[in-house]
PDB file of C-alpha atoms in Angstrom:
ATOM      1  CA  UNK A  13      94.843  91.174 122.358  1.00 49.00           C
ATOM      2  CA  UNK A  14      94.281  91.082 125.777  1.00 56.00           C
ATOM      3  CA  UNK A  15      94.074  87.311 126.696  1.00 59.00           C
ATOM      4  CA  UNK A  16      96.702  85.180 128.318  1.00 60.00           C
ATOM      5  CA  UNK A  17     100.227  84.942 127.114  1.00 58.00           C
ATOM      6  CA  UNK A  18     102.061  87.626 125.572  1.00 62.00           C
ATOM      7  CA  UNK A  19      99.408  89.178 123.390  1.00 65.00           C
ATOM      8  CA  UNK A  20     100.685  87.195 120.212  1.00 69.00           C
ATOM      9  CA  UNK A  21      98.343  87.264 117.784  1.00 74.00           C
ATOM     10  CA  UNK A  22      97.407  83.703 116.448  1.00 76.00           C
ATOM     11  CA  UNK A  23      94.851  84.421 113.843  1.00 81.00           C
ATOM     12  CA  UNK A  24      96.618  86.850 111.275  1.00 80.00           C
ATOM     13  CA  UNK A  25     100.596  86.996 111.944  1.00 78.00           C
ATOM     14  CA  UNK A  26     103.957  87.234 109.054  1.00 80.00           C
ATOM     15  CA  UNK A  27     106.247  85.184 108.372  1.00 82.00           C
ATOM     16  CA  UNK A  28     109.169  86.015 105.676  1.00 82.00           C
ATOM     17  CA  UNK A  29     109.805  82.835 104.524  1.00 79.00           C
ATOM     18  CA  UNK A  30     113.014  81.966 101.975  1.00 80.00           C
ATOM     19  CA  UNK A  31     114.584  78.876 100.784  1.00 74.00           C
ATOM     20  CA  UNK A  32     115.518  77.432  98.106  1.00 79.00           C
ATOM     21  CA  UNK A  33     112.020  75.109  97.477  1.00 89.00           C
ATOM     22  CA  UNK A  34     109.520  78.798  98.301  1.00 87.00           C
ATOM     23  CA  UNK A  35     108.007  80.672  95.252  1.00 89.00           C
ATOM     24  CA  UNK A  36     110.239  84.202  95.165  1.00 88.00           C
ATOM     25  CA  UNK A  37     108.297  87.497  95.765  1.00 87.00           C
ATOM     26  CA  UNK A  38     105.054  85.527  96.566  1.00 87.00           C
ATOM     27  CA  UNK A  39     102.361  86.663  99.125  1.00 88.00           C
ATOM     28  CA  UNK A  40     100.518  83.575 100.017  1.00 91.00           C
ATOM     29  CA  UNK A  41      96.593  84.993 102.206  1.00 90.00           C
ATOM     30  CA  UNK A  42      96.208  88.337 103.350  1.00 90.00           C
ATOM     31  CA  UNK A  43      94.506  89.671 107.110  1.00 89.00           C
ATOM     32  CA  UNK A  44      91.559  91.901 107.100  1.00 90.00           C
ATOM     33  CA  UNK A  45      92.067  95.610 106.864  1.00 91.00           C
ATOM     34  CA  UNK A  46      93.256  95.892 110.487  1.00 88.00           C
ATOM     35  CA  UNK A  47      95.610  93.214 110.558  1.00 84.00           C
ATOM     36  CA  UNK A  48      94.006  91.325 113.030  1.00 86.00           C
ATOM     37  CA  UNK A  49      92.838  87.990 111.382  1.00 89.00           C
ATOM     38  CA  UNK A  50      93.499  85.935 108.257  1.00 90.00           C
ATOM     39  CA  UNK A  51      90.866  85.858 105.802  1.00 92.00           C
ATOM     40  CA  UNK A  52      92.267  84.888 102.386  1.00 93.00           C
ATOM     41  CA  UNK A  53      94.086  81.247 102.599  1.00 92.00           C
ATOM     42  CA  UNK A  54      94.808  81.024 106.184  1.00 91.00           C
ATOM     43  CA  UNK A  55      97.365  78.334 107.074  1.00 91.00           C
ATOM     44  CA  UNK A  56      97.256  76.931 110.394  1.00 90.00           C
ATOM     45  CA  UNK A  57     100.438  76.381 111.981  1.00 89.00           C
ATOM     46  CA  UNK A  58     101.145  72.493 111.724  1.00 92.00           C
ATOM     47  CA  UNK A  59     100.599  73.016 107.989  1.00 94.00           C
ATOM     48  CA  UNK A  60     103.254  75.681 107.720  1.00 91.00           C
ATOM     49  CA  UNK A  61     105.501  73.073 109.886  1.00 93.00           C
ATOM     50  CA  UNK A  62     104.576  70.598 107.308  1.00 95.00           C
ATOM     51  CA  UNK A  63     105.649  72.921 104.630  1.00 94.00           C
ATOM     52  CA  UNK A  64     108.898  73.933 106.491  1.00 92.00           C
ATOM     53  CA  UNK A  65     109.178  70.124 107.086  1.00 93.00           C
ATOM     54  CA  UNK A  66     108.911  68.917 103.474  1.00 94.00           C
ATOM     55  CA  UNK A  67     111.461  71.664 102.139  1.00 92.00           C
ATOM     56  CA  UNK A  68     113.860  70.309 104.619  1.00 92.00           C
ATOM     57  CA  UNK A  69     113.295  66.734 102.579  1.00 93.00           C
ATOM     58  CA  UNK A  70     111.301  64.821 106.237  1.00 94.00           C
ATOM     59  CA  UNK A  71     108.077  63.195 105.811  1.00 94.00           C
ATOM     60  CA  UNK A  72     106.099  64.978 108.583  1.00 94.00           C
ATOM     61  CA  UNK A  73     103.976  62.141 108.328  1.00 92.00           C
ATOM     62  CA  UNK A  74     106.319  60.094 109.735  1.00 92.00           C
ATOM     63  CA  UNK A  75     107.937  61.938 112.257  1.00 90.00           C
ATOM     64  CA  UNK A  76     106.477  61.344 115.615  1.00 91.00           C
ATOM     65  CA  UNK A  77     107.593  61.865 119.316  1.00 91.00           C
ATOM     66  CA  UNK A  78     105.780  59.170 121.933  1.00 94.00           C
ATOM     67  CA  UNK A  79     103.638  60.678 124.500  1.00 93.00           C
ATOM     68  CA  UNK A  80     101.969  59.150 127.140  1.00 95.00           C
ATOM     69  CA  UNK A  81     102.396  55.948 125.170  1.00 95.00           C
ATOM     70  CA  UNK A  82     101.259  56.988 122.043  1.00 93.00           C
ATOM     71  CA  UNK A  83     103.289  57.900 118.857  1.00 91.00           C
ATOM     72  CA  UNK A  84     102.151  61.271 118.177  1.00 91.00           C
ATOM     73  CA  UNK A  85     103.006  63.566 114.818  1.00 90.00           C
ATOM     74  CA  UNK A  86     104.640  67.359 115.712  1.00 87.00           C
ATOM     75  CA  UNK A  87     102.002  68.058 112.250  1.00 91.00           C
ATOM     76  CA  UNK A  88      99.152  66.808 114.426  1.00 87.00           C
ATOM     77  CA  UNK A  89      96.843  64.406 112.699  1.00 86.00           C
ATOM     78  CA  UNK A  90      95.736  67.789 110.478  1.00 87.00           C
ATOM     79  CA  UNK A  91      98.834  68.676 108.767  1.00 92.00           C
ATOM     80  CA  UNK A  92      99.111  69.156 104.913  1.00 95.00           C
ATOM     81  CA  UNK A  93     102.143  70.605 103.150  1.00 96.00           C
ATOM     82  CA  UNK A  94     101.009  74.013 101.218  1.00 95.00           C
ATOM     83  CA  UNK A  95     102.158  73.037  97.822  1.00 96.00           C
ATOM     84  CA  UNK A  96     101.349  76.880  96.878  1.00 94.00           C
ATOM     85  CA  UNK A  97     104.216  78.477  98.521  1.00 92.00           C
ATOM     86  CA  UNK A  98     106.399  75.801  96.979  1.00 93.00           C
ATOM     87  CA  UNK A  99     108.402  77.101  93.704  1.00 90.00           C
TER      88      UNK A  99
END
């Protein structure tokens, strides 16, 4: 993409997701026709921690790590489980 880092692509990326809480054989969003960026139900990545959070039965509202003397949540104050991947 050529920006810093390692050219990862944080607008429109995979992830094969399976446990025993995600809908089987679902496609949650799509990219546009290059790939490049999400354009149908994009999930930013502290909701898709959220969601990985809540299968694994933690409240990702209350987990929080204390930096620089401040409890803060790994979900960030934006994070929201995505109850459609969920069987």
């Amino acid at each position: 993409m050529g920006g810093d880092g390692r050219d990862h692509n944080h607008l429109g990326y995979t992830t094969w997701f399976a446990s025993g809480g995600a809908k089987a054989g679902f496609a949650h969003g799509s990219t546009d026709e290059f790939g490049a960026e999400a354009v149908v139900n994009p999930v930013h990545i502290h909701d898709w921690h959220a969601t990985i959070l809540h299968l694994l039965g933690l409240d990702h509202e209350k987990l929080t790590h204390r930096y620089a003397g401040r409890d803060m949540r790994l979900t960030d104050v934006k994070g929201n489980v995505v109850h459609e991947v969920l069987a």
